[in-house]
């Protein structure tokens, strides 16, 4: 399922380290250790990597020991890497292994040789022979520049909002939110998309790569589940999808980062108890009896339409649809855990609510394998601009711990500082001081310590120092304001749970709206900053002198 390494303890790890050599790739054989089937490798990496899937890969007892039709000889291959950055979100870096697997990009003569060995067949299911289709690489390797962190989210959008995609405000907001929040993969429920709508998405929302599973009886007016990939942050080349249940369950395997793969299962469960039980049982049986052709998901997310604990409903209760046994069987099969509940074991939060706040529940959830849980952060349940009186957005940030630590990058001034009077006054003071020194400067008195370049450099440093100081103050005030609104909302929620009445419901709704408005304002400010930065970085400027810079600033203020 994942392009994994095999550790000394037999666990499979993410591929962030040095690839194994052809001689040692297949030296490991399954041995019994502490009652479990594990795999030993003579070239296990020195540092253990977090595993994408903690569930056992041993399917030998269920699916047999050999699958004919696949070559039995491992072929080493080296792949040159292209060092040109992608020009647009659709462009991929070429990859040229000596031996091609299905979906491998074509050869390119302009590539440079790389010491990294890519394209080797791997064994994500060590319990099966290497000739098994389950051990054939599922997605082609790519050198597209992706991040070692991935933000995964899910939200029920309650339909398109318009008969066409080009006229749908929901899809415009959805794309803007994915790009602004830097969401890599997003599961969407109740998409109501037809083939014509999919063509519109490809035409008008080219930044997204969308895989949709429509309702078989009424694709434009009922159900539907989709996975939207951000082309700027994910490798959309060679994504392999499986429509487990049309309009209800969609599974996709994609290349996450370098040779690490991730399998995501998007869910839109029915709200009928019998249909819900049958759906989970069908998904588990298809995965279990696929012979490894349908991989086990690393992430299960979406609108489950049930809760596992009565504390996740308001008023607290368990209905007949809640906690089905067939879902427990699927969790055991995939070895996944409710990440938000594991991170916040004593917290109460709701991802769905009606307009009056008389009924709420946490039916939108994200399940991950235990290794991914250990390398996850920023579990959130937040309302978005799509739905304020229905479903919230659930999200989590997954991190590849095998990747090297990278710093914060180049510092840049926030656009919001241009509206801060204190900062503008500090810039004006520094500029006037620099102009005074320039007027008193004479070429006859030029020294390494006293020249226009030094004056200009000191002016820039003073501006940067002032910008950082005022930005810290603004951020502190902003965080304090948001924290106070969150405390006010939590207090109102607690009072409503203890004493349900019209007044407590209205107080909770008002506090929630106030918090949502504040967060929306911050998002708008972030979007304005991004637009300003794109405009600035898209232009070509000549170097300006201190005098022209300060003069321009004074003209803006006047």
CSV table of C-alpha atoms in Angstrom, one decimal, residues 50-507:
chain,number,residue,atom,x,y,z
A,50,UNK,CA,6.9,6.3,11.1
A,51,UNK,CA,4.8,3.7,9.3
A,52,UNK,CA,2.0,4.6,7.0
A,53,UNK,CA,0.1,1.5,7.9
A,54,UNK,CA,0.4,-0.3,11.2
A,55,UNK,CA,-1.9,-3.1,10.2
A,56,UNK,CA,-0.5,-6.4,9.2
A,57,UNK,CA,0.3,-6.9,5.5
A,58,UNK,CA,0.1,-10.7,5.8
A,59,UNK,CA,-2.7,-11.9,3.6
A,60,UNK,CA,-1.1,-15.2,2.7
A,61,UNK,CA,-3.6,-17.3,4.6
A,62,UNK,CA,-6.5,-15.6,2.8
A,63,UNK,CA,-5.3,-15.1,-0.7
A,64,UNK,CA,-2.8,-17.8,-1.4
A,65,UNK,CA,1.0,-17.8,-1.8
A,66,UNK,CA,1.5,-17.0,-5.4
A,67,UNK,CA,-0.1,-14.9,-8.2
A,68,UNK,CA,1.2,-15.8,-11.6
A,69,UNK,CA,1.5,-13.4,-14.5
A,70,UNK,CA,4.0,-10.9,-12.9
A,71,UNK,CA,7.8,-11.1,-13.5
A,72,UNK,CA,9.7,-12.7,-10.7
A,73,UNK,CA,13.1,-11.0,-11.2
A,74,UNK,CA,13.7,-7.7,-9.5
A,75,UNK,CA,15.4,-5.2,-11.8
A,76,UNK,CA,17.4,-2.4,-10.3
A,77,UNK,CA,16.9,1.0,-11.9
A,78,UNK,CA,18.4,4.4,-11.5
A,79,UNK,CA,16.3,7.4,-12.4
A,80,UNK,CA,17.7,10.8,-13.3
A,81,UNK,CA,16.1,13.8,-11.7
A,82,UNK,CA,15.1,16.9,-13.5
A,83,UNK,CA,16.2,20.0,-11.5
A,84,UNK,CA,13.8,22.5,-13.1
A,85,UNK,CA,11.0,23.7,-10.8
A,86,UNK,CA,7.4,23.2,-12.1
A,87,UNK,CA,6.0,26.0,-14.1
A,88,UNK,CA,2.4,25.3,-13.4
A,89,UNK,CA,0.4,23.1,-11.1
A,90,UNK,CA,-0.1,20.4,-13.7
A,91,UNK,CA,3.6,20.1,-14.8
A,92,UNK,CA,5.5,17.1,-13.4
A,93,UNK,CA,9.2,16.5,-13.2
A,94,UNK,CA,10.1,13.7,-15.6
A,95,UNK,CA,11.3,10.4,-14.3
A,96,UNK,CA,13.2,7.8,-16.3
A,97,UNK,CA,13.6,4.4,-14.7
A,98,UNK,CA,15.3,1.8,-16.8
A,99,UNK,CA,12.5,-0.6,-16.2
A,100,UNK,CA,9.0,0.9,-16.6
A,101,UNK,CA,5.9,0.1,-14.7
A,102,UNK,CA,2.4,1.1,-15.7
A,103,UNK,CA,2.0,4.9,-15.5
A,104,UNK,CA,5.7,5.7,-15.5
A,105,UNK,CA,6.4,8.9,-17.4
A,106,UNK,CA,8.2,8.7,-20.7
A,107,UNK,CA,12.0,9.0,-21.1
A,108,UNK,CA,13.6,12.4,-21.3
A,109,UNK,CA,17.1,13.1,-22.7
A,110,UNK,CA,17.4,16.4,-20.9
A,111,UNK,CA,17.5,14.7,-17.4
A,112,UNK,CA,20.6,14.6,-15.2
A,113,UNK,CA,21.8,11.5,-13.5
A,114,UNK,CA,21.0,11.3,-9.8
A,115,UNK,CA,22.6,9.1,-7.1
A,116,UNK,CA,19.1,8.3,-5.7
A,117,UNK,CA,17.8,5.0,-6.8
A,118,UNK,CA,14.2,5.2,-7.7
A,119,UNK,CA,11.7,2.9,-9.4
A,120,UNK,CA,12.6,-0.3,-7.6
A,121,UNK,CA,9.7,-2.7,-7.0
A,122,UNK,CA,8.8,-2.9,-3.4
A,123,UNK,CA,6.9,-5.2,-1.1
A,124,UNK,CA,4.3,-3.3,1.0
A,125,UNK,CA,2.8,-6.7,1.7
A,126,UNK,CA,5.8,-8.7,2.9
A,127,UNK,CA,3.6,-11.7,3.7
A,128,UNK,CA,2.8,-12.1,0.0
A,129,UNK,CA,5.4,-13.1,-2.6
A,130,UNK,CA,7.0,-10.3,-4.6
A,131,UNK,CA,5.2,-11.6,-7.7
A,132,UNK,CA,1.9,-10.7,-6.2
A,133,UNK,CA,-0.1,-7.8,-7.7
A,134,UNK,CA,-0.3,-6.4,-4.2
A,135,UNK,CA,3.4,-5.9,-4.2
A,136,UNK,CA,3.6,-4.0,-7.5
A,137,UNK,CA,4.1,-0.3,-7.2
A,138,UNK,CA,0.6,1.4,-7.2
A,139,UNK,CA,1.6,4.9,-8.3
A,140,UNK,CA,4.5,6.1,-10.4
A,141,UNK,CA,7.4,7.8,-8.7
A,142,UNK,CA,7.7,11.5,-9.3
A,143,UNK,CA,10.1,14.2,-8.4
A,144,UNK,CA,7.5,16.8,-8.3
A,145,UNK,CA,8.3,19.2,-5.4
A,146,UNK,CA,5.8,18.3,-2.7
A,147,UNK,CA,5.9,19.0,1.0
A,148,UNK,CA,6.6,16.6,3.8
A,149,UNK,CA,3.5,17.9,5.5
A,150,UNK,CA,0.0,17.4,4.2
A,151,UNK,CA,-3.2,19.0,5.4
A,152,UNK,CA,-6.2,16.7,5.0
A,153,UNK,CA,-9.7,17.9,5.5
A,154,UNK,CA,-13.4,16.9,5.0
A,155,UNK,CA,-16.6,18.8,4.7
A,156,UNK,CA,-20.2,18.2,3.6
A,157,UNK,CA,-21.0,21.0,1.1
A,158,UNK,CA,-24.7,20.2,0.7
A,159,UNK,CA,-24.9,20.4,-3.0
A,160,UNK,CA,-23.4,22.5,-5.8
A,161,UNK,CA,-25.4,25.6,-4.9
A,162,UNK,CA,-26.1,26.2,-8.7
A,163,UNK,CA,-27.1,24.3,-11.7
A,164,UNK,CA,-23.6,25.0,-13.2
A,165,UNK,CA,-20.2,25.0,-11.7
A,166,UNK,CA,-19.2,28.3,-13.3
A,167,UNK,CA,-22.1,30.0,-11.5
A,168,UNK,CA,-21.6,28.2,-8.2
A,169,UNK,CA,-20.5,30.4,-5.3
A,170,UNK,CA,-19.8,27.3,-3.2
A,171,UNK,CA,-17.2,26.0,-5.6
A,172,UNK,CA,-15.5,29.3,-5.8
A,173,UNK,CA,-15.4,29.5,-2.0
A,174,UNK,CA,-14.2,25.9,-1.8
A,175,UNK,CA,-11.3,26.5,-4.2
A,176,UNK,CA,-10.3,29.8,-2.5
A,177,UNK,CA,-10.4,28.0,0.9
A,178,UNK,CA,-8.3,25.1,-0.3
A,179,UNK,CA,-5.7,27.4,-1.8
A,180,UNK,CA,-5.6,29.9,1.1
A,181,UNK,CA,-5.5,27.3,3.9
A,182,UNK,CA,-3.1,25.2,1.8
A,183,UNK,CA,-5.2,22.0,2.0
A,184,UNK,CA,-3.6,19.2,0.1
A,185,UNK,CA,-6.5,16.7,0.0
A,186,UNK,CA,-10.1,17.4,0.8
A,187,UNK,CA,-13.0,14.9,0.9
A,188,UNK,CA,-16.4,16.4,-0.1
A,189,UNK,CA,-19.8,15.0,0.5
A,190,UNK,CA,-23.1,15.7,-1.2
A,191,UNK,CA,-21.4,16.9,-4.4
A,192,UNK,CA,-24.3,16.3,-6.8
A,193,UNK,CA,-21.9,16.2,-9.8
A,194,UNK,CA,-22.6,14.9,-13.2
A,195,UNK,CA,-20.0,14.3,-16.0
A,196,UNK,CA,-20.8,17.8,-17.4
A,197,UNK,CA,-20.1,19.3,-14.0
A,198,UNK,CA,-16.8,17.5,-13.9
A,199,UNK,CA,-15.8,19.0,-17.2
A,200,UNK,CA,-16.7,22.4,-15.9
A,201,UNK,CA,-14.5,21.9,-12.9
A,202,UNK,CA,-11.6,20.9,-15.2
A,203,UNK,CA,-12.1,24.0,-17.2
A,204,UNK,CA,-12.8,26.7,-14.5
A,205,UNK,CA,-11.0,25.2,-11.5
A,206,UNK,CA,-7.8,24.0,-13.0
A,207,UNK,CA,-5.9,24.3,-9.7
A,208,UNK,CA,-7.9,21.3,-8.4
A,209,UNK,CA,-7.9,17.7,-9.5
A,210,UNK,CA,-11.2,16.2,-8.5
A,211,UNK,CA,-12.3,12.5,-8.4
A,212,UNK,CA,-16.0,12.1,-8.0
A,213,UNK,CA,-18.3,9.1,-7.2
A,214,UNK,CA,-21.9,10.1,-8.1
A,215,UNK,CA,-25.1,8.6,-6.8
A,216,UNK,CA,-26.1,5.9,-9.3
A,217,UNK,CA,-29.8,6.8,-9.3
A,218,UNK,CA,-29.8,10.6,-9.0
A,219,UNK,CA,-26.2,12.0,-9.6
A,220,UNK,CA,-27.3,15.7,-9.9
A,221,UNK,CA,-29.6,15.8,-6.9
A,222,UNK,CA,-28.6,13.3,-4.3
A,223,UNK,CA,-25.5,12.1,-2.5
A,224,UNK,CA,-22.1,11.9,-4.1
A,225,UNK,CA,-18.6,11.9,-2.6
A,226,UNK,CA,-15.4,13.3,-4.1
A,227,UNK,CA,-11.7,13.9,-3.4
A,228,UNK,CA,-10.3,17.2,-4.3
A,229,UNK,CA,-6.5,17.4,-4.7
A,230,UNK,CA,-4.6,20.7,-4.6
A,231,UNK,CA,-2.3,20.5,-7.6
A,232,UNK,CA,0.2,23.0,-6.1
A,233,UNK,CA,0.7,20.7,-3.0
A,234,UNK,CA,0.1,17.2,-4.2
A,235,UNK,CA,1.3,14.9,-6.9
A,236,UNK,CA,-1.7,14.2,-9.0
A,237,UNK,CA,0.2,12.1,-11.5
A,238,UNK,CA,-0.9,8.4,-11.5
A,239,UNK,CA,-3.6,8.6,-8.8
A,240,UNK,CA,-5.3,5.3,-8.6
A,241,UNK,CA,-8.9,5.3,-7.4
A,242,UNK,CA,-11.5,2.6,-6.5
A,243,UNK,CA,-15.2,3.3,-6.3
A,244,UNK,CA,-16.1,0.9,-3.5
A,245,UNK,CA,-19.7,2.0,-3.3
A,246,UNK,CA,-21.0,4.5,-5.9
A,247,UNK,CA,-21.9,7.8,-4.3
A,248,UNK,CA,-20.9,6.6,-0.8
A,249,UNK,CA,-17.3,5.3,-0.6
A,250,UNK,CA,-14.3,6.4,-2.8
A,251,UNK,CA,-10.7,5.2,-2.2
A,252,UNK,CA,-7.6,6.7,-3.8
A,253,UNK,CA,-3.9,6.0,-3.6
A,254,UNK,CA,-1.5,8.8,-4.5
A,255,UNK,CA,2.2,9.6,-4.2
A,256,UNK,CA,2.5,11.8,-1.1
A,257,UNK,CA,6.1,12.8,-0.9
A,258,UNK,CA,9.0,11.3,-2.9
A,259,UNK,CA,8.4,7.6,-2.7
A,260,UNK,CA,5.9,7.7,0.1
A,261,UNK,CA,2.3,6.8,-0.8
A,262,UNK,CA,-0.9,7.5,1.0
A,263,UNK,CA,-4.3,5.8,0.6
A,264,UNK,CA,-7.4,7.9,1.5
A,265,UNK,CA,-11.0,6.6,1.8
A,266,UNK,CA,-13.7,9.3,1.5
A,267,UNK,CA,-17.1,8.4,3.0
A,268,UNK,CA,-20.6,9.7,2.8
A,269,UNK,CA,-22.6,7.3,4.9
A,270,UNK,CA,-26.4,6.9,4.7
A,271,UNK,CA,-28.5,8.0,7.6
A,272,UNK,CA,-30.5,4.7,7.6
A,273,UNK,CA,-29.3,2.2,10.2
A,274,UNK,CA,-29.6,-0.9,8.0
A,275,UNK,CA,-28.0,0.7,5.0
A,276,UNK,CA,-25.2,2.0,7.2
A,277,UNK,CA,-24.4,-1.4,8.5
A,278,UNK,CA,-24.5,-2.9,5.0
A,279,UNK,CA,-22.2,-0.2,3.7
A,280,UNK,CA,-19.5,-0.7,6.2
A,281,UNK,CA,-19.7,-4.5,5.8
A,282,UNK,CA,-19.4,-4.2,2.0
A,283,UNK,CA,-16.3,-2.0,2.2
A,284,UNK,CA,-14.6,-4.4,4.6
A,285,UNK,CA,-15.4,-7.4,2.5
A,286,UNK,CA,-14.2,-5.7,-0.7
A,287,UNK,CA,-10.8,-4.8,0.9
A,288,UNK,CA,-10.5,-8.2,2.6
A,289,UNK,CA,-11.2,-10.3,-0.5
A,290,UNK,CA,-9.4,-8.2,-3.1
A,291,UNK,CA,-6.2,-10.1,-2.8
A,292,UNK,CA,-4.3,-6.9,-2.1
A,293,UNK,CA,-5.6,-5.1,-5.3
A,294,UNK,CA,-7.6,-2.7,-3.1
A,295,UNK,CA,-5.2,-1.4,-0.5
A,296,UNK,CA,-6.2,-0.8,3.1
A,297,UNK,CA,-6.7,2.9,3.7
A,298,UNK,CA,-4.3,4.9,5.8
A,299,UNK,CA,-7.0,7.7,6.3
A,300,UNK,CA,-10.7,7.3,6.5
A,301,UNK,CA,-12.6,10.6,6.6
A,302,UNK,CA,-16.0,12.0,5.8
A,303,UNK,CA,-19.6,12.3,7.0
A,304,UNK,CA,-20.2,9.1,9.0
A,305,UNK,CA,-23.7,10.0,9.9
A,306,UNK,CA,-23.4,8.3,13.3
A,307,UNK,CA,-21.4,8.7,16.5
A,308,UNK,CA,-19.5,6.1,18.6
A,309,UNK,CA,-20.2,7.7,22.0
A,310,UNK,CA,-23.2,9.4,23.4
A,311,UNK,CA,-21.1,12.4,24.4
A,312,UNK,CA,-20.7,13.2,20.8
A,313,UNK,CA,-24.5,14.0,20.5
A,314,UNK,CA,-26.5,16.8,22.0
A,315,UNK,CA,-28.7,16.0,23.8
A,316,UNK,CA,-26.6,13.0,24.8
A,317,UNK,CA,-28.0,9.8,23.5
A,318,UNK,CA,-27.2,6.8,21.3
A,319,UNK,CA,-29.6,6.1,18.4
A,320,UNK,CA,-30.1,2.8,16.6
A,321,UNK,CA,-27.7,3.9,13.8
A,322,UNK,CA,-24.8,4.7,16.2
A,323,UNK,CA,-21.7,2.5,16.6
A,324,UNK,CA,-22.5,-0.3,14.1
A,325,UNK,CA,-20.6,-3.6,14.6
A,326,UNK,CA,-19.7,-3.6,10.9
A,327,UNK,CA,-17.8,-0.4,11.3
A,328,UNK,CA,-15.9,-1.8,14.2
A,329,UNK,CA,-14.9,-4.7,12.0
A,330,UNK,CA,-13.6,-2.2,9.3
A,331,UNK,CA,-11.6,-0.3,12.0
A,332,UNK,CA,-10.0,-3.6,13.2
A,333,UNK,CA,-9.2,-4.6,9.6
A,334,UNK,CA,-7.5,-1.2,8.8
A,335,UNK,CA,-6.3,-0.6,12.3
A,336,UNK,CA,-7.4,3.0,12.4
A,337,UNK,CA,-8.3,5.3,15.3
A,338,UNK,CA,-10.5,8.4,15.7
A,339,UNK,CA,-7.7,10.9,15.7
A,340,UNK,CA,-9.6,13.9,17.2
A,341,UNK,CA,-10.9,11.9,20.1
A,342,UNK,CA,-7.5,10.4,20.8
A,343,UNK,CA,-6.0,13.9,20.8
A,344,UNK,CA,-8.7,15.4,22.9
A,345,UNK,CA,-10.1,12.6,25.1
A,346,UNK,CA,-12.1,14.8,27.4
A,347,UNK,CA,-13.3,17.5,25.0
A,348,UNK,CA,-16.8,17.9,23.6
A,349,UNK,CA,-17.2,19.4,20.1
A,350,UNK,CA,-19.7,19.1,17.4
A,351,UNK,CA,-19.3,19.0,13.6
A,352,UNK,CA,-23.0,19.2,12.7
A,353,UNK,CA,-25.7,21.4,14.1
A,354,UNK,CA,-29.1,22.7,13.1
A,355,UNK,CA,-30.0,26.3,12.8
A,356,UNK,CA,-31.6,26.6,16.2
A,357,UNK,CA,-28.7,24.6,17.9
A,358,UNK,CA,-31.2,22.3,19.5
A,359,UNK,CA,-29.5,19.3,18.0
A,360,UNK,CA,-25.8,18.8,17.4
A,361,UNK,CA,-23.4,15.9,16.9
A,362,UNK,CA,-19.8,15.0,15.9
A,363,UNK,CA,-20.6,12.9,12.8
A,364,UNK,CA,-17.8,14.2,10.6
A,365,UNK,CA,-14.6,12.4,11.6
A,366,UNK,CA,-11.1,11.5,10.5
A,367,UNK,CA,-9.6,8.1,11.3
A,368,UNK,CA,-5.9,7.4,10.8
A,369,UNK,CA,-3.5,4.5,11.5
A,370,UNK,CA,-1.6,4.7,14.7
A,371,UNK,CA,1.7,5.7,13.1
A,372,UNK,CA,0.0,8.6,11.3
A,373,UNK,CA,-1.6,9.5,14.6
A,374,UNK,CA,1.8,9.8,16.2
A,375,UNK,CA,3.0,12.1,13.4
A,376,UNK,CA,-0.2,14.2,13.2
A,377,UNK,CA,-1.0,17.7,14.6
A,378,UNK,CA,-3.5,20.5,14.5
A,379,UNK,CA,-6.7,18.5,14.7
A,380,UNK,CA,-9.5,20.9,14.1
A,381,UNK,CA,-13.2,21.2,13.9
A,382,UNK,CA,-14.1,24.6,12.4
A,383,UNK,CA,-16.9,26.2,10.5
A,384,UNK,CA,-16.1,27.5,7.0
A,385,UNK,CA,-17.8,29.9,4.6
A,386,UNK,CA,-19.6,27.0,2.9
A,387,UNK,CA,-21.9,26.1,5.8
A,388,UNK,CA,-22.6,28.0,9.0
A,389,UNK,CA,-25.7,26.2,10.1
A,390,UNK,CA,-24.9,22.6,9.0
A,391,UNK,CA,-21.6,20.8,8.8
A,392,UNK,CA,-18.2,22.0,10.0
A,393,UNK,CA,-14.9,21.3,8.4
A,394,UNK,CA,-12.7,18.7,10.1
A,395,UNK,CA,-9.0,18.7,9.3
A,396,UNK,CA,-5.6,17.3,10.4
A,397,UNK,CA,-2.0,18.0,9.4
A,398,UNK,CA,0.0,14.9,8.7
A,399,UNK,CA,3.8,15.1,8.9
A,400,UNK,CA,6.5,12.9,7.5
A,401,UNK,CA,8.9,12.6,10.4
A,402,UNK,CA,11.5,11.1,8.2
A,403,UNK,CA,12.1,14.4,6.4
A,404,UNK,CA,14.9,16.8,7.5
A,405,UNK,CA,14.0,19.9,9.5
A,406,UNK,CA,13.5,23.0,7.4
A,407,UNK,CA,13.6,26.5,8.7
A,408,UNK,CA,10.8,29.1,8.4
A,409,UNK,CA,12.2,30.5,5.1
A,410,UNK,CA,12.6,34.1,4.0
A,411,UNK,CA,11.0,36.7,6.1
A,412,UNK,CA,8.5,39.0,4.5
A,413,UNK,CA,6.5,41.9,5.8
A,414,UNK,CA,2.8,41.5,6.2
A,415,UNK,CA,0.6,43.7,4.1
A,416,UNK,CA,-1.5,44.6,7.1
A,417,UNK,CA,1.4,46.7,8.5
A,418,UNK,CA,0.7,49.3,5.8
A,419,UNK,CA,-2.4,50.2,7.8
A,420,UNK,CA,-0.6,50.4,11.1
A,421,UNK,CA,0.0,54.1,12.0
A,422,UNK,CA,2.7,53.3,14.6
A,423,UNK,CA,4.7,51.3,12.1
A,424,UNK,CA,4.4,54.0,9.4
A,425,UNK,CA,5.5,56.6,11.9
A,426,UNK,CA,8.6,54.4,12.7
A,427,UNK,CA,9.4,54.1,9.0
A,428,UNK,CA,9.1,57.8,8.5
A,429,UNK,CA,11.4,58.6,11.4
A,430,UNK,CA,14.0,56.1,10.2
A,431,UNK,CA,13.7,57.5,6.6
A,432,UNK,CA,14.1,61.1,7.8
A,433,UNK,CA,17.2,60.2,9.8
A,434,UNK,CA,18.6,58.5,6.7
A,435,UNK,CA,17.9,61.5,4.5
A,436,UNK,CA,19.6,63.8,7.0
A,437,UNK,CA,22.7,61.7,6.9
A,438,UNK,CA,22.7,61.6,3.1
A,439,UNK,CA,22.4,65.4,2.9
A,440,UNK,CA,25.4,65.8,5.2
A,441,UNK,CA,27.4,63.2,3.3
A,442,UNK,CA,30.3,64.2,1.0
A,443,UNK,CA,32.2,62.0,-1.4
A,444,UNK,CA,35.4,63.3,0.0
A,445,UNK,CA,34.5,61.9,3.4
A,446,UNK,CA,33.6,58.4,2.1
A,447,UNK,CA,34.8,55.6,4.3
A,448,UNK,CA,33.9,51.9,4.7
A,449,UNK,CA,31.8,52.9,7.7
A,450,UNK,CA,30.2,56.0,6.2
A,451,UNK,CA,28.8,55.7,2.7
A,452,UNK,CA,25.3,55.6,1.0
A,453,UNK,CA,25.2,51.9,1.0
A,454,UNK,CA,25.8,51.6,4.7
A,455,UNK,CA,23.1,54.3,5.3
A,456,UNK,CA,20.7,52.5,3.1
A,457,UNK,CA,21.4,49.2,4.9
A,458,UNK,CA,20.9,50.7,8.3
A,459,UNK,CA,17.6,52.2,7.1
A,460,UNK,CA,16.4,48.8,5.9
A,461,UNK,CA,17.4,47.1,9.1
A,462,UNK,CA,15.5,49.6,11.2
A,463,UNK,CA,12.4,49.2,9.1
A,464,UNK,CA,12.6,45.3,9.4
A,465,UNK,CA,13.1,45.6,13.2
A,466,UNK,CA,10.1,47.9,13.5
A,467,UNK,CA,8.0,45.6,11.3
A,468,UNK,CA,8.8,42.5,13.3
A,469,UNK,CA,8.1,44.3,16.6
A,470,UNK,CA,4.7,45.7,15.5
A,471,UNK,CA,3.7,42.4,13.8
A,472,UNK,CA,4.3,40.6,17.1
A,473,UNK,CA,2.1,43.1,18.9
A,474,UNK,CA,-0.6,42.7,16.3
A,475,UNK,CA,-0.4,38.9,16.4
A,476,UNK,CA,-0.6,38.9,20.2
A,477,UNK,CA,-3.7,41.1,20.2
A,478,UNK,CA,-5.3,39.0,17.5
A,479,UNK,CA,-4.6,35.7,19.4
A,480,UNK,CA,-5.9,37.2,22.6
A,481,UNK,CA,-9.1,38.3,20.9
A,482,UNK,CA,-9.7,34.9,19.3
A,483,UNK,CA,-8.9,33.1,22.6
A,484,UNK,CA,-11.4,35.3,24.4
A,485,UNK,CA,-14.1,34.5,21.8
A,486,UNK,CA,-13.3,30.8,22.0
A,487,UNK,CA,-13.6,30.9,25.8
A,488,UNK,CA,-16.9,32.7,25.5
A,489,UNK,CA,-18.2,30.1,23.1
A,490,UNK,CA,-17.1,27.2,25.3
A,491,UNK,CA,-18.7,28.8,28.3
A,492,UNK,CA,-22.0,29.2,26.4
A,493,UNK,CA,-21.8,25.6,25.2
A,494,UNK,CA,-21.3,24.3,28.7
A,495,UNK,CA,-24.2,26.3,30.0
A,496,UNK,CA,-26.4,25.1,27.2
A,497,UNK,CA,-25.5,21.4,27.9
A,498,UNK,CA,-26.2,21.8,31.6
A,499,UNK,CA,-29.4,23.9,31.2
A,500,UNK,CA,-31.0,23.5,27.8
A,501,UNK,CA,-33.4,26.4,27.1
A,502,UNK,CA,-34.1,29.0,24.4
A,503,UNK,CA,-31.9,31.6,26.1
A,504,UNK,CA,-28.9,29.3,26.4
A,505,UNK,CA,-29.3,28.1,22.8
A,506,UNK,CA,-29.4,31.7,21.6
A,507,UNK,CA,-26.4,32.7,23.7
